[in-house]
Amino acid sequence: MHPFRAACRSGLARIRAEGRYRTFTPLRKQADRFPVFTTTTPDGLTRDITVWSSNDYLAMGVHPAVIQAATHAAITMGAGAGGTRNIAGTSHLHDALETELAALHNKPAALLFTSGYVANQTTLATMLRSLPNWHVFSDAKNHNSMIAGIKGAPATVHIWAHNNLEDLERRLAAAPPDAPKLVAFESVYSMDGDIAPIGPICDIAERYHAMTYLDEVHAVGLYGPTGGGIAERDAVAHRIDIIEGTLAKGFGCHGGYIAADRDIVDFLRSTASGFIFTTSLPPTTAAAALASIRHVRADQARRETLHERAATLKSRLAAAGIPIIPTLSHIVPVQVGDATQCRQISQRLFDEFAIYATPINYPTVPVGEERLRLTPTPLHTDAMMNHLVSALQNVLTVRKLRVA
Ligand SMILES: *Cc1c(COP(=O)(O)O)cnc(C)c1O
């Protein structure tokens, strides 16, 4: 047996033993019934499932204007982009989308990537290879895509304690004064649902002449008067050098981007391998994303409904005695604290209550912090919430009795 095959076998055995083996639940999205999906049971029947864990936070992925734009683009332009941006892969849609994204963040320019993951990985990797002696200051809870860009780069990496201003400042102060510095962090952290103090982080970064790189993936579309994210909400976007976002969460489509000043965007356009050497977003996706952003920027009512739904869900769960991790965002984590139980609870919600809530286990969160991550959308009704709360009461109570 080739050593890699042997490594796969033993690796899988270890992953299974540790309860980390991943199984995916096939769910069919119903564009006219979101957040109700369907699944096929082992005996071939179709069953409705209410999904509480989608990152299509504003349900824009099923918005008629977005579907219409994707359909129209497919009919008129076909399915694929046919090349990289350089090789016949730039359409008027790509240019318009970048203009729209720059406007969303009030920056001079923007650049599209295949995904938010690639945007983070290739932007950071390219920046950190562009100069010798970078010192990068990365929040301890930064997403894997940022870590992927930072790791392996010829830079000195400082991991600062999550959202901890004193720790950030202490580390910046200790670094060589003349070294180029970059502070990389997120606005809304997806697992804990907490929010970075962007203004105070900028105060500190400015004191030490550090550039700032902000991942607004879980905030774009959702926060700020036009959906520009937490930086827009806090009126500090102009203080962030590079804002990174996704078209796949609040905007319900696919793709990633950065918004920054013209020189930075132009430089990355000409040097970032994860931008240059991959086929550009298909016209269907570019058209859908453009329609989605234009709609979301103007639709403050949709944002308000999302936040009302999240607040209502939190207060109902709390009133029912269900242990939630308190957050100031739209993300509602329900504490479980054990990987096996977390998976079992999720499975029982699915089997007995037709509810899908993803179990979040190590390595996404630390051992002992396992949880269900609930993400209400504007289309989750009161009746769905009542059903979820009583289902959670049921599965969590039975668990406690069993443990006792
Ligand atoms: C999901 C996520 C990304 C990646 O975005 P995709 O468009 O899904 O690739 C980047 N950063 C954070 C914080 C994320 O949660």
CSV table of C-alpha atoms and ligand atoms in Angstrom, one decimal:
chain,number,residue,atom,x,y,z
A,1,MET,CA,0.0,0.0,0.0
A,2,HIS,CA,1.3,3.5,-0.8
A,3,PRO,CA,2.2,5.3,2.4
A,4,PHE,CA,-0.4,8.0,1.6
A,5,ARG,CA,-3.2,5.4,1.4
A,6,ALA,CA,-2.0,4.0,4.8
A,7,ALA,CA,-1.9,7.6,6.2
A,8,CYS,CA,-5.5,8.1,5.0
A,9,ARG,CA,-6.7,5.0,6.7
A,10,SER,CA,-5.0,5.6,10.0
A,11,GLY,CA,-5.9,9.3,9.9
A,12,LEU,CA,-9.6,8.4,9.3
A,13,ALA,CA,-9.5,5.9,12.1
A,14,ARG,CA,-8.2,8.6,14.5
A,15,ILE,CA,-10.7,11.2,13.2
A,16,ARG,CA,-13.6,8.7,13.8
A,17,ALA,CA,-12.3,7.8,17.3
A,18,GLU,CA,-12.1,11.5,18.2
A,19,GLY,CA,-15.7,12.0,17.0
A,20,ARG,CA,-14.5,14.4,14.3
A,21,TYR,CA,-15.6,12.4,11.3
A,22,ARG,CA,-17.6,14.7,9.0
A,23,THR,CA,-20.9,13.7,7.5
A,24,PHE,CA,-22.9,16.1,5.4
A,25,THR,CA,-26.7,16.4,5.3
A,26,PRO,CA,-28.0,16.8,1.8
A,27,LEU,CA,-30.7,19.4,1.9
A,28,ARG,CA,-32.6,20.8,-1.1
A,29,LYS,CA,-33.1,24.6,-1.0
A,30,GLN,CA,-36.6,25.6,-2.0
A,31,ALA,CA,-36.4,29.1,-3.5
A,32,ASP,CA,-40.1,29.9,-2.8
A,33,ARG,CA,-40.2,28.4,0.7
A,34,PHE,CA,-36.9,29.5,2.4
A,35,PRO,CA,-35.9,28.7,5.1
A,36,VAL,CA,-37.8,25.4,4.5
A,37,PHE,CA,-35.7,22.9,2.6
A,38,THR,CA,-36.5,19.3,1.7
A,39,THR,CA,-34.6,16.1,2.4
A,40,THR,CA,-35.0,12.6,1.1
A,41,THR,CA,-35.5,10.0,3.8
A,42,PRO,CA,-33.8,6.5,3.6
A,43,ASP,CA,-37.1,5.1,2.3
A,44,GLY,CA,-37.2,7.6,-0.5
A,45,LEU,CA,-39.8,10.0,0.9
A,46,THR,CA,-39.5,13.8,0.7
A,47,ARG,CA,-39.6,15.6,4.0
A,48,ASP,CA,-39.6,19.3,4.9
A,49,ILE,CA,-36.8,20.6,7.1
A,50,THR,CA,-36.6,24.0,8.6
A,51,VAL,CA,-33.0,25.2,8.4
A,52,TRP,CA,-31.7,27.4,11.3
A,53,SER,CA,-28.0,27.4,10.2
A,54,SER,CA,-27.8,29.0,6.8
A,55,ASN,CA,-25.3,31.8,6.2
A,56,ASP,CA,-27.7,33.2,3.6
A,57,TYR,CA,-28.4,35.6,6.4
A,58,LEU,CA,-30.8,37.9,4.5
A,59,ALA,CA,-32.4,35.2,2.3
A,60,MET,CA,-31.0,37.1,-0.7
A,61,GLY,CA,-30.1,33.9,-2.4
A,62,VAL,CA,-33.8,33.3,-3.1
A,63,HIS,CA,-34.8,36.9,-3.7
A,64,PRO,CA,-36.8,37.1,-7.0
A,65,ALA,CA,-34.6,40.0,-8.3
A,66,VAL,CA,-31.5,38.0,-7.7
A,67,ILE,CA,-32.9,34.8,-9.3
A,68,GLN,CA,-34.1,36.9,-12.3
A,69,ALA,CA,-30.6,38.4,-12.7
A,70,ALA,CA,-28.9,35.0,-12.6
A,71,THR,CA,-31.4,33.6,-15.1
A,72,HIS,CA,-31.1,36.5,-17.5
A,73,ALA,CA,-27.3,36.3,-17.4
A,74,ALA,CA,-27.4,32.5,-18.1
A,75,ILE,CA,-29.7,32.9,-21.0
A,76,THR,CA,-27.9,35.8,-22.6
A,77,MET,CA,-24.2,35.0,-21.6
A,78,GLY,CA,-24.2,31.3,-20.9
A,79,ALA,CA,-22.9,29.4,-17.9
A,80,GLY,CA,-19.2,29.9,-17.5
A,81,ALA,CA,-16.9,32.9,-17.6
A,82,GLY,CA,-14.6,31.1,-20.0
A,83,GLY,CA,-11.3,32.3,-18.7
A,84,THR,CA,-9.3,34.3,-16.1
A,85,ARG,CA,-10.0,38.0,-15.9
A,86,ASN,CA,-7.1,38.5,-18.4
A,87,ILE,CA,-8.2,35.7,-20.8
A,88,ALA,CA,-11.6,36.8,-21.9
A,89,GLY,CA,-13.0,36.4,-18.4
A,90,THR,CA,-13.9,40.1,-17.8
A,91,SER,CA,-17.4,41.2,-18.6
A,92,HIS,CA,-19.2,44.4,-18.0
A,93,LEU,CA,-20.7,42.6,-15.0
A,94,HIS,CA,-17.4,42.1,-13.3
A,95,ASP,CA,-16.5,45.7,-13.8
A,96,ALA,CA,-19.9,46.9,-12.5
A,97,LEU,CA,-19.7,44.6,-9.5
A,98,GLU,CA,-16.3,45.9,-8.5
A,99,THR,CA,-17.6,49.5,-8.9
A,100,GLU,CA,-20.6,48.6,-6.7
A,101,LEU,CA,-18.4,47.0,-4.0
A,102,ALA,CA,-16.1,50.0,-3.9
A,103,ALA,CA,-19.1,52.3,-3.5
A,104,LEU,CA,-20.5,50.0,-0.8
A,105,HIS,CA,-17.4,50.5,1.3
A,106,ASN,CA,-16.7,54.0,0.2
A,107,LYS,CA,-13.3,53.0,-1.2
A,108,PRO,CA,-11.8,54.0,-4.5
A,109,ALA,CA,-11.5,50.5,-5.8
A,110,ALA,CA,-12.4,46.8,-5.3
A,111,LEU,CA,-11.2,43.5,-6.6
A,112,LEU,CA,-13.2,40.2,-7.0
A,113,PHE,CA,-12.0,36.8,-6.1
A,114,THR,CA,-13.3,33.3,-6.4
A,115,SER,CA,-14.4,33.2,-2.8
A,116,GLY,CA,-13.9,35.0,0.5
A,117,TYR,CA,-11.5,32.4,1.4
A,118,VAL,CA,-9.3,33.0,-1.6
A,119,ALA,CA,-9.6,36.8,-1.1
A,120,ASN,CA,-8.2,36.5,2.4
A,121,GLN,CA,-5.6,33.9,1.6
A,122,THR,CA,-4.1,35.4,-1.5
A,123,THR,CA,-4.3,39.1,-0.5
A,124,LEU,CA,-2.5,38.5,2.8
A,125,ALA,CA,0.0,36.1,1.2
A,126,THR,CA,0.8,38.6,-1.6
A,127,MET,CA,1.1,41.6,0.7
A,128,LEU,CA,3.4,39.8,3.2
A,129,ARG,CA,5.6,38.7,0.3
A,130,SER,CA,5.8,42.2,-1.1
A,131,LEU,CA,8.2,43.6,1.5
A,132,PRO,CA,10.9,42.2,3.8
A,133,ASN,CA,10.5,42.3,7.5
A,134,TRP,CA,6.7,42.6,7.8
A,135,HIS,CA,5.3,42.3,11.3
A,136,VAL,CA,1.7,41.0,11.2
A,137,PHE,CA,-0.7,41.2,14.2
A,138,SER,CA,-3.4,38.6,13.8
A,139,ASP,CA,-6.4,38.3,16.2
A,140,ALA,CA,-6.4,34.9,17.9
A,141,LYS,CA,-9.8,34.1,16.5
A,142,ASN,CA,-9.1,35.0,12.9
A,143,HIS,CA,-10.7,32.7,10.3
A,144,ASN,CA,-8.7,29.9,8.8
A,145,SER,CA,-8.5,31.8,5.4
A,146,MET,CA,-6.6,34.7,7.0
A,147,ILE,CA,-4.3,32.3,8.8
A,148,ALA,CA,-3.7,30.4,5.5
A,149,GLY,CA,-2.5,33.7,4.0
A,150,ILE,CA,-0.3,34.6,6.9
A,151,LYS,CA,1.3,31.2,7.6
A,152,GLY,CA,4.3,30.5,5.6
A,153,ALA,CA,4.8,34.1,4.6
A,154,PRO,CA,8.2,35.7,5.3
A,155,ALA,CA,6.8,37.8,8.1
A,156,THR,CA,7.0,37.9,11.9
A,157,VAL,CA,3.6,36.8,13.2
A,158,HIS,CA,2.1,38.1,16.4
A,159,ILE,CA,-1.1,36.5,17.6
A,160,TRP,CA,-2.9,39.0,19.9
A,161,ALA,CA,-5.5,37.9,22.4
A,162,HIS,CA,-9.0,38.0,20.9
A,163,ASN,CA,-10.5,41.6,20.8
A,164,ASN,CA,-7.9,42.6,23.5
A,165,LEU,CA,-6.8,46.2,22.9
A,166,GLU,CA,-4.1,46.1,25.7
A,167,ASP,CA,-2.5,43.0,24.3
A,168,LEU,CA,-2.5,44.4,20.7
A,169,GLU,CA,-0.9,47.6,21.9
A,170,ARG,CA,1.7,45.9,24.0
A,171,ARG,CA,2.7,43.7,21.0
A,172,LEU,CA,2.8,46.6,18.6
A,173,ALA,CA,4.9,48.7,21.1
A,174,ALA,CA,7.4,45.8,21.4
A,175,ALA,CA,7.9,45.4,17.7
A,176,PRO,CA,10.7,47.2,15.8
A,177,PRO,CA,9.5,50.8,15.2
A,178,ASP,CA,10.6,50.9,11.6
A,179,ALA,CA,9.2,47.5,10.5
A,180,PRO,CA,6.1,47.6,8.2
A,181,LYS,CA,3.1,46.5,10.3
A,182,LEU,CA,-0.3,45.1,9.6
A,183,VAL,CA,-3.2,44.5,12.0
A,184,ALA,CA,-5.6,41.8,10.7
A,185,PHE,CA,-8.9,41.1,12.3
A,186,GLU,CA,-12.6,40.5,11.8
A,187,SER,CA,-15.7,42.6,12.6
A,188,VAL,CA,-18.3,40.0,13.5
A,189,TYR,CA,-16.7,36.7,14.7
A,190,SER,CA,-18.9,33.9,13.3
A,191,MET,CA,-18.8,31.4,16.1
A,192,ASP,CA,-19.1,33.6,19.2
A,193,GLY,CA,-21.1,36.3,17.4
A,194,ASP,CA,-19.0,39.0,19.1
A,195,ILE,CA,-17.9,42.2,17.5
A,196,ALA,CA,-14.5,43.9,17.3
A,197,PRO,CA,-14.0,47.5,18.6
A,198,ILE,CA,-12.9,48.7,15.2
A,199,GLY,CA,-12.4,52.4,16.1
A,200,PRO,CA,-10.2,51.7,19.2
A,201,ILE,CA,-8.2,49.1,17.1
A,202,CYS,CA,-7.6,51.8,14.5
A,203,ASP,CA,-6.5,54.3,17.2
A,204,ILE,CA,-3.8,51.8,18.3
A,205,ALA,CA,-2.8,50.8,14.7
A,206,GLU,CA,-2.4,54.5,13.8
A,207,ARG,CA,-0.2,55.1,16.8
A,208,TYR,CA,2.2,52.5,15.6
A,209,HIS,CA,1.8,53.3,11.8
A,210,ALA,CA,0.3,49.9,11.2
A,211,MET,CA,-2.0,49.2,8.2
A,212,THR,CA,-5.4,47.6,9.0
A,213,TYR,CA,-7.0,44.6,7.3
A,214,LEU,CA,-10.6,43.9,8.3
A,215,ASP,CA,-12.7,40.8,7.4
A,216,GLU,CA,-16.3,41.9,7.3
A,217,VAL,CA,-17.6,38.6,5.9
A,218,HIS,CA,-20.3,38.1,8.5
A,219,ALA,CA,-21.3,41.8,8.5
A,220,VAL,CA,-21.6,42.9,4.9
A,221,GLY,CA,-25.2,43.5,3.9
A,222,LEU,CA,-26.3,43.2,7.5
A,223,TYR,CA,-24.9,46.2,9.4
A,224,GLY,CA,-24.6,49.9,8.6
A,225,PRO,CA,-27.1,52.2,7.0
A,226,THR,CA,-26.4,50.7,3.5
A,227,GLY,CA,-25.1,47.3,4.6
A,228,GLY,CA,-21.4,48.3,4.4
A,229,GLY,CA,-20.7,46.3,7.6
A,230,ILE,CA,-19.7,47.2,11.1
A,231,ALA,CA,-17.1,49.7,9.9
A,232,GLU,CA,-19.9,51.6,8.1
A,233,ARG,CA,-22.1,51.3,11.2
A,234,ASP,CA,-19.4,52.7,13.4
A,235,ALA,CA,-18.4,55.3,10.8
A,236,VAL,CA,-14.8,54.1,10.7
A,237,ALA,CA,-14.5,52.5,7.2
A,238,HIS,CA,-12.2,55.3,6.1
A,239,ARG,CA,-9.7,54.3,8.8
A,240,ILE,CA,-9.5,50.7,7.5
A,241,ASP,CA,-6.9,50.2,4.7
A,242,ILE,CA,-8.3,46.9,3.3
A,243,ILE,CA,-11.8,45.7,3.8
A,244,GLU,CA,-12.5,42.1,2.8
A,245,GLY,CA,-15.9,40.6,2.3
A,246,THR,CA,-17.9,37.8,0.7
A,247,LEU,CA,-20.8,37.7,-1.8
A,248,ALA,CA,-21.8,34.3,-0.3
A,249,LYS,CA,-23.3,35.2,3.0
A,250,GLY,CA,-25.4,38.3,3.5
A,251,PHE,CA,-25.6,38.8,-0.3
A,252,GLY,CA,-26.6,35.1,-0.8
A,253,CYS,CA,-24.5,34.4,-3.9
A,254,HIS,CA,-20.9,33.4,-4.3
A,255,GLY,CA,-17.4,35.0,-4.5
A,256,GLY,CA,-15.2,37.2,-2.4
A,257,TYR,CA,-13.6,40.7,-2.7
A,258,ILE,CA,-11.4,43.4,-1.2
A,259,ALA,CA,-12.0,47.1,-1.2
A,260,ALA,CA,-9.1,49.5,-0.8
A,261,ASP,CA,-7.3,52.3,-2.5
A,262,ARG,CA,-6.4,52.2,-6.1
A,263,ASP,CA,-2.7,51.4,-5.8
A,264,ILE,CA,-3.3,48.5,-3.4
A,265,VAL,CA,-6.1,47.0,-5.7
A,266,ASP,CA,-4.0,47.6,-8.8
A,267,PHE,CA,-0.9,46.0,-7.3
A,268,LEU,CA,-2.9,42.9,-6.2
A,269,ARG,CA,-4.6,42.7,-9.6
A,270,SER,CA,-1.2,42.4,-11.1
A,271,THR,CA,0.6,40.1,-8.5
A,272,ALA,CA,-1.9,38.0,-6.5
A,273,SER,CA,-1.6,34.5,-7.9
A,274,GLY,CA,-5.0,33.5,-6.4
A,275,PHE,CA,-6.5,36.3,-8.5
A,276,ILE,CA,-4.5,35.9,-11.7
A,277,PHE,CA,-4.5,32.2,-12.3
A,278,THR,CA,-8.1,31.2,-11.9
A,279,THR,CA,-11.2,31.5,-14.0
A,280,SER,CA,-13.3,34.5,-13.1
A,281,LEU,CA,-16.7,34.3,-11.5
A,282,PRO,CA,-19.4,33.1,-13.9
A,283,PRO,CA,-21.7,35.8,-15.4
A,284,THR,CA,-24.7,34.2,-13.6
A,285,THR,CA,-23.0,34.8,-10.2
A,286,ALA,CA,-21.7,38.2,-11.0
A,287,ALA,CA,-25.2,39.3,-12.2
A,288,ALA,CA,-26.9,37.8,-9.2
A,289,ALA,CA,-24.4,39.4,-6.8
A,290,LEU,CA,-24.8,42.8,-8.5
A,291,ALA,CA,-28.6,42.6,-8.2
A,292,SER,CA,-28.3,41.5,-4.6
A,293,ILE,CA,-25.9,44.3,-3.5
A,294,ARG,CA,-28.0,47.0,-5.2
A,295,HIS,CA,-31.1,45.7,-3.5
A,296,VAL,CA,-29.5,45.2,-0.1
A,297,ARG,CA,-27.9,48.7,0.0
A,298,ALA,CA,-31.4,50.3,-0.3
A,299,ASP,CA,-33.4,47.8,1.8
A,300,GLN,CA,-32.9,49.0,5.3
A,301,ALA,CA,-36.2,47.2,6.3
A,302,ARG,CA,-34.7,43.8,5.5
A,303,ARG,CA,-31.8,44.6,7.8
A,304,GLU,CA,-34.1,45.7,10.6
A,305,THR,CA,-36.2,42.6,10.2
A,306,LEU,CA,-33.1,40.4,10.5
A,307,HIS,CA,-32.1,42.1,13.8
A,308,GLU,CA,-35.6,42.0,15.2
A,309,ARG,CA,-35.8,38.3,14.4
A,310,ALA,CA,-32.4,37.6,16.1
A,311,ALA,CA,-33.4,39.7,19.2
A,312,THR,CA,-36.8,37.8,19.4
A,313,LEU,CA,-35.1,34.4,19.1
A,314,LYS,CA,-32.6,35.3,21.8
A,315,SER,CA,-35.3,36.5,24.2
A,316,ARG,CA,-37.5,33.4,23.6
A,317,LEU,CA,-34.6,31.0,24.1
A,318,ALA,CA,-33.6,32.8,27.3
A,319,ALA,CA,-37.1,32.8,28.6
A,320,ALA,CA,-37.3,29.1,28.0
A,321,GLY,CA,-34.1,28.6,30.0
A,322,ILE,CA,-32.0,27.5,27.0
A,323,PRO,CA,-28.3,28.3,27.6
A,324,ILE,CA,-27.3,30.8,24.9
A,325,ILE,CA,-24.0,32.6,24.6
A,326,PRO,CA,-25.0,36.3,24.8
A,327,THR,CA,-24.1,38.2,21.6
A,328,LEU,CA,-24.6,41.7,20.1
A,329,SER,CA,-24.9,40.3,16.6
A,330,HIS,CA,-27.4,38.3,14.6
A,331,ILE,CA,-25.6,35.0,15.5
A,332,VAL,CA,-27.2,32.9,18.3
A,333,PRO,CA,-25.0,30.2,19.7
A,334,VAL,CA,-26.6,27.6,22.0
A,335,GLN,CA,-24.2,26.1,24.4
A,336,VAL,CA,-23.7,22.3,24.6
A,337,GLY,CA,-20.1,21.7,25.6
A,338,ASP,CA,-19.6,18.1,24.4
A,339,ALA,CA,-18.9,17.0,20.9
A,340,THR,CA,-20.8,13.7,21.0
A,341,GLN,CA,-23.9,15.3,22.7
A,342,CYS,CA,-23.7,18.2,20.3
A,343,ARG,CA,-24.0,15.9,17.3
A,344,GLN,CA,-26.7,13.8,19.0
A,345,ILE,CA,-28.8,16.8,19.8
A,346,SER,CA,-28.5,18.1,16.2
A,347,GLN,CA,-29.4,14.6,14.9
A,348,ARG,CA,-32.5,14.4,17.2
A,349,LEU,CA,-33.7,17.9,16.1
A,350,PHE,CA,-33.4,16.7,12.6
A,351,ASP,CA,-35.0,13.2,13.0
A,352,GLU,CA,-37.8,14.1,15.5
A,353,PHE,CA,-38.5,17.8,14.9
A,354,ALA,CA,-37.5,18.3,11.2
A,355,ILE,CA,-35.1,21.1,12.3
A,356,TYR,CA,-31.6,21.5,10.9
A,357,ALA,CA,-29.1,23.2,13.3
A,358,THR,CA,-25.4,22.6,12.6
A,359,PRO,CA,-23.4,21.2,15.5
A,360,ILE,CA,-20.2,23.2,15.8
A,361,ASN,CA,-17.3,21.1,17.2
A,362,TYR,CA,-13.6,21.1,17.5
A,363,PRO,CA,-11.5,22.3,15.6
A,364,THR,CA,-14.0,25.1,14.7
A,365,VAL,CA,-14.4,25.9,18.4
A,366,PRO,CA,-12.2,24.8,21.3
A,367,VAL,CA,-13.0,21.5,23.0
A,368,GLY,CA,-15.6,22.1,25.7
A,369,GLU,CA,-17.2,24.9,23.8
A,370,GLU,CA,-19.3,22.8,21.4
A,371,ARG,CA,-22.5,24.4,20.4
A,372,LEU,CA,-25.4,24.7,18.0
A,373,ARG,CA,-25.1,27.8,15.9
A,374,LEU,CA,-28.4,29.4,15.0
A,375,THR,CA,-28.8,32.1,12.4
A,376,PRO,CA,-32.3,33.4,12.1
A,377,THR,CA,-33.2,35.2,8.8
A,378,PRO,CA,-35.9,37.7,8.0
A,379,LEU,CA,-38.0,34.8,6.8
A,380,HIS,CA,-38.0,32.8,10.0
A,381,THR,CA,-41.5,33.1,11.4
A,382,ASP,CA,-42.8,33.2,15.0
A,383,ALA,CA,-44.3,29.8,14.5
A,384,MET,CA,-40.9,28.4,13.4
A,385,MET,CA,-39.4,30.0,16.5
A,386,ASN,CA,-42.0,28.4,18.8
A,387,HIS,CA,-41.4,25.0,17.2
A,388,LEU,CA,-37.6,25.4,17.6
A,389,VAL,CA,-37.8,26.5,21.2
A,390,SER,CA,-40.0,23.6,22.3
A,391,ALA,CA,-37.9,21.2,20.3
A,392,LEU,CA,-34.7,22.5,22.0
A,393,GLN,CA,-36.4,22.3,25.4
A,394,ASN,CA,-37.2,18.7,24.7
A,395,VAL,CA,-33.8,17.5,23.5
A,396,LEU,CA,-31.8,19.5,26.0
A,397,THR,CA,-34.0,18.4,29.0
A,398,VAL,CA,-33.7,14.8,28.1
A,399,ARG,CA,-30.0,15.2,27.8
A,400,LYS,CA,-29.7,16.8,31.3
A,401,LEU,CA,-31.7,13.9,32.9
A,402,ARG,CA,-29.5,11.4,31.2
A,403,VAL,CA,-26.3,13.1,32.4
A,404,ALA,CA,-27.7,13.3,36.0
B,1,LIG,C1,-16.9,32.1,5.5
B,1,LIG,C2,-15.8,33.0,5.9
B,1,LIG,C3,-14.8,33.4,4.9
B,1,LIG,C4,-14.8,32.8,3.6
B,1,LIG,O1,-15.8,33.3,2.8
B,1,LIG,P1,-16.3,32.4,1.5
B,1,LIG,O2,-16.8,33.4,0.6
B,1,LIG,O3,-17.3,31.4,2.1
B,1,LIG,O4,-15.1,31.7,1.0
B,1,LIG,C5,-13.9,34.3,5.3
B,1,LIG,N1,-13.8,34.8,6.5
B,1,LIG,C6,-14.7,34.4,7.5
B,1,LIG,C7,-14.6,35.0,8.8
B,1,LIG,C8,-15.7,33.5,7.2
B,1,LIG,O5,-16.5,33.0,8.1
